[in-house]
Amino acid sequence: MPLDLNVRVPKFDKLTDFTRMAARIGLTGFAVPLPMSNPITKTNDGIVLMTRIDLAGRGAESIKRQLPRIRQRTSVIAVPLSDIEASNWAAEDSRVDLLTIAEPSKEYTIRESTAKLAGQNGIALEVPIAPLLRTSGLDRSRILKVYRESVATAIDSGMAVVLSSFASEPILMRAPSAMWHIGILLGMDKRKSKECVYQVPDQILSRSERKVKSQSFTPGIEVVREDS
């Protein structure tokens, strides 16, 4: 099902506007950086809401210390691409869901070694489309080049790709059909682009539900609680 894993709802009193827009454009759910009582919930309109946290810090150790505290209360955990040590560490930790191109510049493209590690651990590359919408001309061309290079590296390395809106206002959210057309603009064929919008986010949601229900100590080691 089509999910947007990165909608920047600024505060709770704006959430209804975003859920109404999601239903209008054909999204079945989206992730928000708000501290909700449950990691995954559903509105009266049937829209799935997921909590999201973007881990930030100075180096791998700083980011690593945050993970155990948030995995059980967060449905989507993203790490911005940064220095090689932090990016490679995140790519090896299956508790992470997304590696995000937080800055569309040459310094933040994904390396082949990082993409291969991420692909092996089921971590997807997240490409936020908002920078494309708020730029034009040469600036947009530069962003397109960075995105195309990272998407090609990810796909060639066996890493999944997710397209997200990074919408800070309901009007900036995009319908699934618009999203996969942007995927084609980024160099993917139609099948792969639709997969990035319809299948990969749904797979991430399913895995997140399992991670939230389990107690994860280190990558690959977890205690799964029986349903009551």
PDB file of N, CA, C and O in Angstrom, residues 54-126:
ATOM      1  N   ASP A  54      14.424  10.792  13.390  1.00  0.00           N
ATOM      2  CA  ASP A  54      15.657  10.920  12.620  1.00  0.00           C
ATOM      3  C   ASP A  54      16.812  11.050  13.606  1.00  0.00           C
ATOM      4  O   ASP A  54      16.898  12.029  14.344  1.00  0.00           O
ATOM      5  N   LEU A  55      17.669  10.047  13.623  1.00  0.00           N
ATOM      6  CA  LEU A  55      18.788  10.050  14.559  1.00  0.00           C
ATOM      7  C   LEU A  55      19.869  10.994  14.070  1.00  0.00           C
ATOM      8  O   LEU A  55      20.275  10.948  12.909  1.00  0.00           O
ATOM      9  N   ALA A  56      20.325  11.833  14.944  1.00  0.00           N
ATOM     10  CA  ALA A  56      21.388  12.768  14.588  1.00  0.00           C
ATOM     11  C   ALA A  56      22.391  12.821  15.731  1.00  0.00           C
ATOM     12  O   ALA A  56      22.036  12.666  16.894  1.00  0.00           O
ATOM     13  N   GLY A  57      23.634  13.023  15.401  1.00  0.00           N
ATOM     14  CA  GLY A  57      24.663  13.112  16.426  1.00  0.00           C
ATOM     15  C   GLY A  57      26.027  13.232  15.791  1.00  0.00           C
ATOM     16  O   GLY A  57      26.171  13.151  14.563  1.00  0.00           O
ATOM     17  N   ARG A  58      27.005  13.411  16.614  1.00  0.00           N
ATOM     18  CA  ARG A  58      28.371  13.539  16.120  1.00  0.00           C
ATOM     19  C   ARG A  58      29.051  12.176  16.120  1.00  0.00           C
ATOM     20  O   ARG A  58      29.589  11.731  17.124  1.00  0.00           O
ATOM     21  N   GLY A  59      28.983  11.505  14.985  1.00  0.00           N
ATOM     22  CA  GLY A  59      29.655  10.222  14.846  1.00  0.00           C
ATOM     23  C   GLY A  59      28.772   9.043  15.196  1.00  0.00           C
ATOM     24  O   GLY A  59      27.664   9.183  15.716  1.00  0.00           O
ATOM     25  N   ALA A  60      29.296   7.842  14.899  1.00  0.00           N
ATOM     26  CA  ALA A  60      28.533   6.607  15.061  1.00  0.00           C
ATOM     27  C   ALA A  60      28.151   6.337  16.509  1.00  0.00           C
ATOM     28  O   ALA A  60      27.033   5.918  16.799  1.00  0.00           O
ATOM     29  N   GLU A  61      29.064   6.570  17.449  1.00  0.00           N
ATOM     30  CA  GLU A  61      28.784   6.254  18.852  1.00  0.00           C
ATOM     31  C   GLU A  61      27.619   7.074  19.392  1.00  0.00           C
ATOM     32  O   GLU A  61      26.786   6.572  20.151  1.00  0.00           O
ATOM     33  N   SER A  62      27.559   8.334  19.028  1.00  0.00           N
ATOM     34  CA  SER A  62      26.475   9.193  19.479  1.00  0.00           C
ATOM     35  C   SER A  62      25.130   8.691  18.982  1.00  0.00           C
ATOM     36  O   SER A  62      24.145   8.659  19.732  1.00  0.00           O
ATOM     37  N   ILE A  63      25.073   8.284  17.715  1.00  0.00           N
ATOM     38  CA  ILE A  63      23.838   7.773  17.143  1.00  0.00           C
ATOM     39  C   ILE A  63      23.495   6.411  17.747  1.00  0.00           C
ATOM     40  O   ILE A  63      22.342   6.133  18.084  1.00  0.00           O
ATOM     41  N   LYS A  64      24.495   5.577  17.916  1.00  0.00           N
ATOM     42  CA  LYS A  64      24.286   4.218  18.414  1.00  0.00           C
ATOM     43  C   LYS A  64      23.662   4.208  19.803  1.00  0.00           C
ATOM     44  O   LYS A  64      22.819   3.358  20.119  1.00  0.00           O
ATOM     45  N   ARG A  65      24.046   5.150  20.649  1.00  0.00           N
ATOM     46  CA  ARG A  65      23.529   5.190  22.020  1.00  0.00           C
ATOM     47  C   ARG A  65      22.033   5.486  22.064  1.00  0.00           C
ATOM     48  O   ARG A  65      21.351   5.158  23.040  1.00  0.00           O
ATOM     49  N   GLN A  66      21.507   6.118  21.011  1.00  0.00           N
ATOM     50  CA  GLN A  66      20.096   6.501  21.009  1.00  0.00           C
ATOM     51  C   GLN A  66      19.159   5.348  20.646  1.00  0.00           C
ATOM     52  O   GLN A  66      17.991   5.347  21.039  1.00  0.00           O
ATOM     53  N   LEU A  67      19.671   4.364  19.909  1.00  0.00           N
ATOM     54  CA  LEU A  67      18.805   3.328  19.350  1.00  0.00           C
ATOM     55  C   LEU A  67      18.036   2.504  20.384  1.00  0.00           C
ATOM     56  O   LEU A  67      16.815   2.348  20.260  1.00  0.00           O
ATOM     57  N   PRO A  68      18.687   1.954  21.411  1.00  0.00           N
ATOM     58  CA  PRO A  68      17.938   1.105  22.345  1.00  0.00           C
ATOM     59  C   PRO A  68      16.787   1.826  23.024  1.00  0.00           C
ATOM     60  O   PRO A  68      15.778   1.197  23.365  1.00  0.00           O
ATOM     61  N   ARG A  69      16.904   3.128  23.197  1.00  0.00           N
ATOM     62  CA  ARG A  69      15.873   3.882  23.917  1.00  0.00           C
ATOM     63  C   ARG A  69      14.636   4.131  23.057  1.00  0.00           C
ATOM     64  O   ARG A  69      13.560   4.387  23.602  1.00  0.00           O
ATOM     65  N   ILE A  70      14.776   4.072  21.743  1.00  0.00           N
ATOM     66  CA  ILE A  70      13.662   4.486  20.891  1.00  0.00           C
ATOM     67  C   ILE A  70      13.067   3.378  20.029  1.00  0.00           C
ATOM     68  O   ILE A  70      11.969   3.554  19.508  1.00  0.00           O
ATOM     69  N   ARG A  71      13.741   2.234  19.883  1.00  0.00           N
ATOM     70  CA  ARG A  71      13.254   1.225  18.948  1.00  0.00           C
ATOM     71  C   ARG A  71      11.845   0.741  19.289  1.00  0.00           C
ATOM     72  O   ARG A  71      11.006   0.571  18.408  1.00  0.00           O
ATOM     73  N   GLN A  72      11.570   0.520  20.561  1.00  0.00           N
ATOM     74  CA  GLN A  72      10.270  -0.002  20.950  1.00  0.00           C
ATOM     75  C   GLN A  72       9.139   1.026  20.886  1.00  0.00           C
ATOM     76  O   GLN A  72       7.990   0.656  20.961  1.00  0.00           O
ATOM     77  N   ARG A  73       9.461   2.303  20.756  1.00  0.00           N
ATOM     78  CA  ARG A  73       8.392   3.301  20.715  1.00  0.00           C
ATOM     79  C   ARG A  73       8.361   4.079  19.408  1.00  0.00           C
ATOM     80  O   ARG A  73       7.676   5.090  19.304  1.00  0.00           O
ATOM     81  N   THR A  74       9.077   3.586  18.404  1.00  0.00           N
ATOM     82  CA  THR A  74       9.143   4.287  17.120  1.00  0.00           C
ATOM     83  C   THR A  74       8.974   3.294  15.983  1.00  0.00           C
ATOM     84  O   THR A  74       9.604   2.234  15.981  1.00  0.00           O
ATOM     85  N   SER A  75       8.135   3.629  15.011  1.00  0.00           N
ATOM     86  CA  SER A  75       7.913   2.698  13.909  1.00  0.00           C
ATOM     87  C   SER A  75       8.878   2.898  12.751  1.00  0.00           C
ATOM     88  O   SER A  75       9.158   1.957  12.010  1.00  0.00           O
ATOM     89  N   VAL A  76       9.409   4.114  12.577  1.00  0.00           N
ATOM     90  CA  VAL A  76      10.377   4.368  11.503  1.00  0.00           C
ATOM     91  C   VAL A  76      11.584   5.097  12.084  1.00  0.00           C
ATOM     92  O   VAL A  76      11.446   6.176  12.657  1.00  0.00           O
ATOM     93  N   ILE A  77      12.756   4.483  11.944  1.00  0.00           N
ATOM     94  CA  ILE A  77      14.004   5.097  12.399  1.00  0.00           C
ATOM     95  C   ILE A  77      14.868   5.382  11.180  1.00  0.00           C
ATOM     96  O   ILE A  77      15.182   4.486  10.398  1.00  0.00           O
ATOM     97  N   ALA A  78      15.229   6.649  11.019  1.00  0.00           N
ATOM     98  CA  ALA A  78      16.045   7.068   9.878  1.00  0.00           C
ATOM     99  C   ALA A  78      17.356   7.671  10.365  1.00  0.00           C
ATOM    100  O   ALA A  78      17.400   8.311  11.416  1.00  0.00           O
ATOM    101  N   VAL A  79      18.406   7.453   9.603  1.00  0.00           N
ATOM    102  CA  VAL A  79      19.720   8.036   9.890  1.00  0.00           C
ATOM    103  C   VAL A  79      20.158   8.818   8.659  1.00  0.00           C
ATOM    104  O   VAL A  79      20.202   8.262   7.557  1.00  0.00           O
ATOM    105  N   PRO A  80      20.452  10.101   8.809  1.00  0.00           N
ATOM    106  CA  PRO A  80      20.900  10.883   7.649  1.00  0.00           C
ATOM    107  C   PRO A  80      22.291  10.452   7.195  1.00  0.00           C
ATOM    108  O   PRO A  80      23.160  10.167   8.026  1.00  0.00           O
ATOM    109  N   LEU A  81      22.487  10.383   5.897  1.00  0.00           N
ATOM    110  CA  LEU A  81      23.814  10.092   5.369  1.00  0.00           C
ATOM    111  C   LEU A  81      24.768  11.207   5.781  1.00  0.00           C
ATOM    112  O   LEU A  81      24.483  12.385   5.592  1.00  0.00           O
ATOM    113  N   SER A  82      25.899  10.809   6.354  1.00  0.00           N
ATOM    114  CA  SER A  82      26.865  11.813   6.805  1.00  0.00           C
ATOM    115  C   SER A  82      28.269  11.258   6.574  1.00  0.00           C
ATOM    116  O   SER A  82      28.579  10.827   5.462  1.00  0.00           O
ATOM    117  N   ASP A  83      29.105  11.260   7.604  1.00  0.00           N
ATOM    118  CA  ASP A  83      30.458  10.733   7.422  1.00  0.00           C
ATOM    119  C   ASP A  83      30.407   9.224   7.231  1.00  0.00           C
ATOM    120  O   ASP A  83      29.455   8.548   7.631  1.00  0.00           O
ATOM    121  N   ILE A  84      31.426   8.676   6.630  1.00  0.00           N
ATOM    122  CA  ILE A  84      31.447   7.272   6.230  1.00  0.00           C
ATOM    123  C   ILE A  84      31.323   6.326   7.414  1.00  0.00           C
ATOM    124  O   ILE A  84      30.652   5.297   7.339  1.00  0.00           O
ATOM    125  N   GLU A  85      31.938   6.679   8.550  1.00  0.00           N
ATOM    126  CA  GLU A  85      31.869   5.794   9.723  1.00  0.00           C
ATOM    127  C   GLU A  85      30.439   5.664  10.229  1.00  0.00           C
ATOM    128  O   GLU A  85      29.942   4.551  10.456  1.00  0.00           O
ATOM    129  N   ALA A  86      29.755   6.797  10.418  1.00  0.00           N
ATOM    130  CA  ALA A  86      28.384   6.770  10.910  1.00  0.00           C
ATOM    131  C   ALA A  86      27.448   6.097   9.908  1.00  0.00           C
ATOM    132  O   ALA A  86      26.567   5.312  10.284  1.00  0.00           O
ATOM    133  N   SER A  87      27.623   6.388   8.631  1.00  0.00           N
ATOM    134  CA  SER A  87      26.759   5.807   7.602  1.00  0.00           C
ATOM    135  C   SER A  87      26.940   4.305   7.514  1.00  0.00           C
ATOM    136  O   SER A  87      25.960   3.545   7.419  1.00  0.00           O
ATOM    137  N   ASN A  88      28.177   3.839   7.560  1.00  0.00           N
ATOM    138  CA  ASN A  88      28.427   2.403   7.481  1.00  0.00           C
ATOM    139  C   ASN A  88      27.932   1.686   8.724  1.00  0.00           C
ATOM    140  O   ASN A  88      27.425   0.562   8.651  1.00  0.00           O
ATOM    141  N   TRP A  89      28.092   2.323   9.894  1.00  0.00           N
ATOM    142  CA  TRP A  89      27.554   1.700  11.095  1.00  0.00           C
ATOM    143  C   TRP A  89      26.046   1.533  10.985  1.00  0.00           C
ATOM    144  O   TRP A  89      25.492   0.460  11.259  1.00  0.00           O
ATOM    145  N   ALA A  90      25.344   2.594  10.563  1.00  0.00           N
ATOM    146  CA  ALA A  90      23.892   2.528  10.435  1.00  0.00           C
ATOM    147  C   ALA A  90      23.479   1.477   9.411  1.00  0.00           C
ATOM    148  O   ALA A  90      22.479   0.772   9.589  1.00  0.00           O
ATOM    149  N   ALA A  91      24.248   1.353   8.338  1.00  0.00           N
ATOM    150  CA  ALA A  91      23.928   0.386   7.283  1.00  0.00           C
ATOM    151  C   ALA A  91      24.068  -1.054   7.753  1.00  0.00           C
ATOM    152  O   ALA A  91      23.496  -1.969   7.157  1.00  0.00           O
ATOM    153  N   GLU A  92      24.804  -1.272   8.846  1.00  0.00           N
ATOM    154  CA  GLU A  92      24.999  -2.625   9.383  1.00  0.00           C
ATOM    155  C   GLU A  92      24.005  -2.966  10.485  1.00  0.00           C
ATOM    156  O   GLU A  92      23.929  -4.118  10.899  1.00  0.00           O
ATOM    157  N   ASP A  93      23.253  -1.989  10.969  1.00  0.00           N
ATOM    158  CA  ASP A  93      22.367  -2.207  12.107  1.00  0.00           C
ATOM    159  C   ASP A  93      20.926  -2.354  11.624  1.00  0.00           C
ATOM    160  O   ASP A  93      20.294  -1.384  11.200  1.00  0.00           O
ATOM    161  N   SER A  94      20.397  -3.557  11.701  1.00  0.00           N
ATOM    162  CA  SER A  94      19.068  -3.828  11.156  1.00  0.00           C
ATOM    163  C   SER A  94      17.947  -3.162  11.940  1.00  0.00           C
ATOM    164  O   SER A  94      16.789  -3.213  11.523  1.00  0.00           O
ATOM    165  N   ARG A  95      18.265  -2.546  13.074  1.00  0.00           N
ATOM    166  CA  ARG A  95      17.232  -1.778  13.798  1.00  0.00           C
ATOM    167  C   ARG A  95      16.916  -0.463  13.083  1.00  0.00           C
ATOM    168  O   ARG A  95      15.883   0.147  13.335  1.00  0.00           O
ATOM    169  N   VAL A  96      17.791  -0.033  12.207  1.00  0.00           N
ATOM    170  CA  VAL A  96      17.575   1.172  11.396  1.00  0.00           C
ATOM    171  C   VAL A  96      16.719   0.803  10.187  1.00  0.00           C
ATOM    172  O   VAL A  96      16.877  -0.271   9.600  1.00  0.00           O
ATOM    173  N   ASP A  97      15.802   1.678   9.814  1.00  0.00           N
ATOM    174  CA  ASP A  97      14.929   1.429   8.667  1.00  0.00           C
ATOM    175  C   ASP A  97      15.382   2.147   7.396  1.00  0.00           C
ATOM    176  O   ASP A  97      15.282   1.591   6.303  1.00  0.00           O
ATOM    177  N   LEU A  98      15.884   3.386   7.549  1.00  0.00           N
ATOM    178  CA  LEU A  98      16.193   4.213   6.389  1.00  0.00           C
ATOM    179  C   LEU A  98      17.524   4.935   6.538  1.00  0.00           C
ATOM    180  O   LEU A  98      17.872   5.389   7.629  1.00  0.00           O
ATOM    181  N   LEU A  99      18.250   5.046   5.443  1.00  0.00           N
ATOM    182  CA  LEU A  99      19.364   5.986   5.317  1.00  0.00           C
ATOM    183  C   LEU A  99      18.869   7.107   4.411  1.00  0.00           C
ATOM    184  O   LEU A  99      18.458   6.857   3.273  1.00  0.00           O
ATOM    185  N   THR A 100      18.877   8.331   4.930  1.00  0.00           N
ATOM    186  CA  THR A 100      18.235   9.448   4.242  1.00  0.00           C
ATOM    187  C   THR A 100      19.249  10.404   3.622  1.00  0.00           C
ATOM    188  O   THR A 100      20.242  10.766   4.262  1.00  0.00           O
ATOM    189  N   ILE A 101      18.980  10.813   2.384  1.00  0.00           N
ATOM    190  CA  ILE A 101      19.769  11.882   1.777  1.00  0.00           C
ATOM    191  C   ILE A 101      19.249  13.191   2.369  1.00  0.00           C
ATOM    192  O   ILE A 101      18.319  13.805   1.846  1.00  0.00           O
ATOM    193  N   ALA A 102      19.818  13.590   3.489  1.00  0.00           N
ATOM    194  CA  ALA A 102      19.321  14.768   4.204  1.00  0.00           C
ATOM    195  C   ALA A 102      19.735  16.069   3.521  1.00  0.00           C
ATOM    196  O   ALA A 102      19.037  17.081   3.617  1.00  0.00           O
ATOM    197  N   GLU A 103      20.877  16.055   2.856  1.00  0.00           N
ATOM    198  CA  GLU A 103      21.370  17.232   2.125  1.00  0.00           C
ATOM    199  C   GLU A 103      21.674  16.801   0.691  1.00  0.00           C
ATOM    200  O   GLU A 103      22.556  15.970   0.478  1.00  0.00           O
ATOM    201  N   PRO A 104      20.928  17.315  -0.293  1.00  0.00           N
ATOM    202  CA  PRO A 104      21.145  16.888  -1.681  1.00  0.00           C
ATOM    203  C   PRO A 104      22.383  17.525  -2.299  1.00  0.00           C
ATOM    204  O   PRO A 104      22.304  18.343  -3.210  1.00  0.00           O
ATOM    205  N   SER A 105      23.544  17.170  -1.781  1.00  0.00           N
ATOM    206  CA  SER A 105      24.802  17.688  -2.325  1.00  0.00           C
ATOM    207  C   SER A 105      25.772  16.534  -2.504  1.00  0.00           C
ATOM    208  O   SER A 105      25.563  15.429  -1.988  1.00  0.00           O
ATOM    209  N   LYS A 106      26.839  16.778  -3.226  1.00  0.00           N
ATOM    210  CA  LYS A 106      27.798  15.738  -3.577  1.00  0.00           C
ATOM    211  C   LYS A 106      28.376  15.053  -2.338  1.00  0.00           C
ATOM    212  O   LYS A 106      28.686  13.864  -2.354  1.00  0.00           O
ATOM    213  N   GLU A 107      28.507  15.795  -1.235  1.00  0.00           N
ATOM    214  CA  GLU A 107      29.111  15.243  -0.021  1.00  0.00           C
ATOM    215  C   GLU A 107      28.211  14.211   0.646  1.00  0.00           C
ATOM    216  O   GLU A 107      28.664  13.456   1.504  1.00  0.00           O
ATOM    217  N   TYR A 108      26.938  14.176   0.282  1.00  0.00           N
ATOM    218  CA  TYR A 108      25.992  13.300   0.976  1.00  0.00           C
ATOM    219  C   TYR A 108      25.417  12.215   0.076  1.00  0.00           C
ATOM    220  O   TYR A 108      24.377  11.647   0.384  1.00  0.00           O
ATOM    221  N   THR A 109      26.067  11.903  -1.029  1.00  0.00           N
ATOM    222  CA  THR A 109      25.658  10.771  -1.846  1.00  0.00           C
ATOM    223  C   THR A 109      26.070   9.478  -1.149  1.00  0.00           C
ATOM    224  O   THR A 109      27.023   9.451  -0.377  1.00  0.00           O
ATOM    225  N   ILE A 110      25.354   8.405  -1.450  1.00  0.00           N
ATOM    226  CA  ILE A 110      25.661   7.145  -0.801  1.00  0.00           C
ATOM    227  C   ILE A 110      26.792   6.432  -1.528  1.00  0.00           C
ATOM    228  O   ILE A 110      26.846   6.419  -2.765  1.00  0.00           O
ATOM    229  N   ARG A 111      27.715   5.869  -0.766  1.00  0.00           N
ATOM    230  CA  ARG A 111      28.826   5.125  -1.341  1.00  0.00           C
ATOM    231  C   ARG A 111      28.408   3.685  -1.620  1.00  0.00           C
ATOM    232  O   ARG A 111      27.525   3.154  -0.954  1.00  0.00           O
ATOM    233  N   GLU A 112      29.091   3.054  -2.568  1.00  0.00           N
ATOM    234  CA  GLU A 112      28.765   1.677  -2.931  1.00  0.00           C
ATOM    235  C   GLU A 112      28.920   0.737  -1.745  1.00  0.00           C
ATOM    236  O   GLU A 112      28.082  -0.150  -1.523  1.00  0.00           O
ATOM    237  N   SER A 113      29.980   0.923  -0.964  1.00  0.00           N
ATOM    238  CA  SER A 113      30.206   0.044   0.195  1.00  0.00           C
ATOM    239  C   SER A 113      29.074   0.166   1.207  1.00  0.00           C
ATOM    240  O   SER A 113      28.609  -0.829   1.772  1.00  0.00           O
ATOM    241  N   THR A 114      28.603   1.405   1.437  1.00  0.00           N
ATOM    242  CA  THR A 114      27.486   1.626   2.361  1.00  0.00           C
ATOM    243  C   THR A 114      26.206   1.005   1.820  1.00  0.00           C
ATOM    244  O   THR A 114      25.447   0.365   2.563  1.00  0.00           O
ATOM    245  N   ALA A 115      25.943   1.183   0.534  1.00  0.00           N
ATOM    246  CA  ALA A 115      24.727   0.649  -0.076  1.00  0.00           C
ATOM    247  C   ALA A 115      24.692  -0.877  -0.012  1.00  0.00           C
ATOM    248  O   ALA A 115      23.637  -1.474   0.238  1.00  0.00           O
ATOM    249  N   LYS A 116      25.832  -1.524  -0.201  1.00  0.00           N
ATOM    250  CA  LYS A 116      25.869  -2.988  -0.134  1.00  0.00           C
ATOM    251  C   LYS A 116      25.572  -3.482   1.277  1.00  0.00           C
ATOM    252  O   LYS A 116      24.826  -4.450   1.470  1.00  0.00           O
ATOM    253  N   LEU A 117      26.135  -2.805   2.283  1.00  0.00           N
ATOM    254  CA  LEU A 117      25.856  -3.178   3.674  1.00  0.00           C
ATOM    255  C   LEU A 117      24.370  -2.992   3.986  1.00  0.00           C
ATOM    256  O   LEU A 117      23.739  -3.850   4.603  1.00  0.00           O
ATOM    257  N   ALA A 118      23.818  -1.858   3.555  1.00  0.00           N
ATOM    258  CA  ALA A 118      22.413  -1.573   3.814  1.00  0.00           C
ATOM    259  C   ALA A 118      21.504  -2.588   3.125  1.00  0.00           C
ATOM    260  O   ALA A 118      20.514  -3.050   3.707  1.00  0.00           O
ATOM    261  N   GLY A 119      21.842  -2.943   1.899  1.00  0.00           N
ATOM    262  CA  GLY A 119      21.043  -3.923   1.173  1.00  0.00           C
ATOM    263  C   GLY A 119      21.014  -5.265   1.869  1.00  0.00           C
ATOM    264  O   GLY A 119      19.978  -5.938   1.917  1.00  0.00           O
ATOM    265  N   GLN A 120      22.133  -5.664   2.437  1.00  0.00           N
ATOM    266  CA  GLN A 120      22.214  -6.939   3.148  1.00  0.00           C
ATOM    267  C   GLN A 120      21.380  -6.941   4.423  1.00  0.00           C
ATOM    268  O   GLN A 120      20.951  -8.002   4.889  1.00  0.00           O
ATOM    269  N   ASN A 121      21.140  -5.755   4.990  1.00  0.00           N
ATOM    270  CA  ASN A 121      20.424  -5.659   6.259  1.00  0.00           C
ATOM    271  C   ASN A 121      19.003  -5.110   6.116  1.00  0.00           C
ATOM    272  O   ASN A 121      18.361  -4.784   7.115  1.00  0.00           O
ATOM    273  N   GLY A 122      18.523  -5.015   4.892  1.00  0.00           N
ATOM    274  CA  GLY A 122      17.149  -4.601   4.665  1.00  0.00           C
ATOM    275  C   GLY A 122      16.870  -3.137   4.923  1.00  0.00           C
ATOM    276  O   GLY A 122      15.730  -2.753   5.207  1.00  0.00           O
ATOM    277  N   ILE A 123      17.890  -2.298   4.832  1.00  0.00           N
ATOM    278  CA  ILE A 123      17.739  -0.861   5.071  1.00  0.00           C
ATOM    279  C   ILE A 123      17.618  -0.155   3.724  1.00  0.00           C
ATOM    280  O   ILE A 123      18.396  -0.415   2.805  1.00  0.00           O
ATOM    281  N   ALA A 124      16.643   0.730   3.607  1.00  0.00           N
ATOM    282  CA  ALA A 124      16.367   1.391   2.326  1.00  0.00           C
ATOM    283  C   ALA A 124      16.986   2.782   2.266  1.00  0.00           C
ATOM    284  O   ALA A 124      17.174   3.442   3.292  1.00  0.00           O
ATOM    285  N   LEU A 125      17.284   3.229   1.053  1.00  0.00           N
ATOM    286  CA  LEU A 125      17.711   4.606   0.817  1.00  0.00           C
ATOM    287  C   LEU A 125      16.475   5.469   0.675  1.00  0.00           C
ATOM    288  O   LEU A 125      15.591   5.183  -0.147  1.00  0.00           O
ATOM    289  N   GLU A 126      16.390   6.541   1.461  1.00  0.00           N
ATOM    290  CA  GLU A 126      15.258   7.452   1.377  1.00  0.00           C
ATOM    291  C   GLU A 126      15.640   8.700   0.579  1.00  0.00           C
ATOM    292  O   GLU A 126      16.631   9.363   0.885  1.00  0.00           O
TER     293      GLU A 126
END
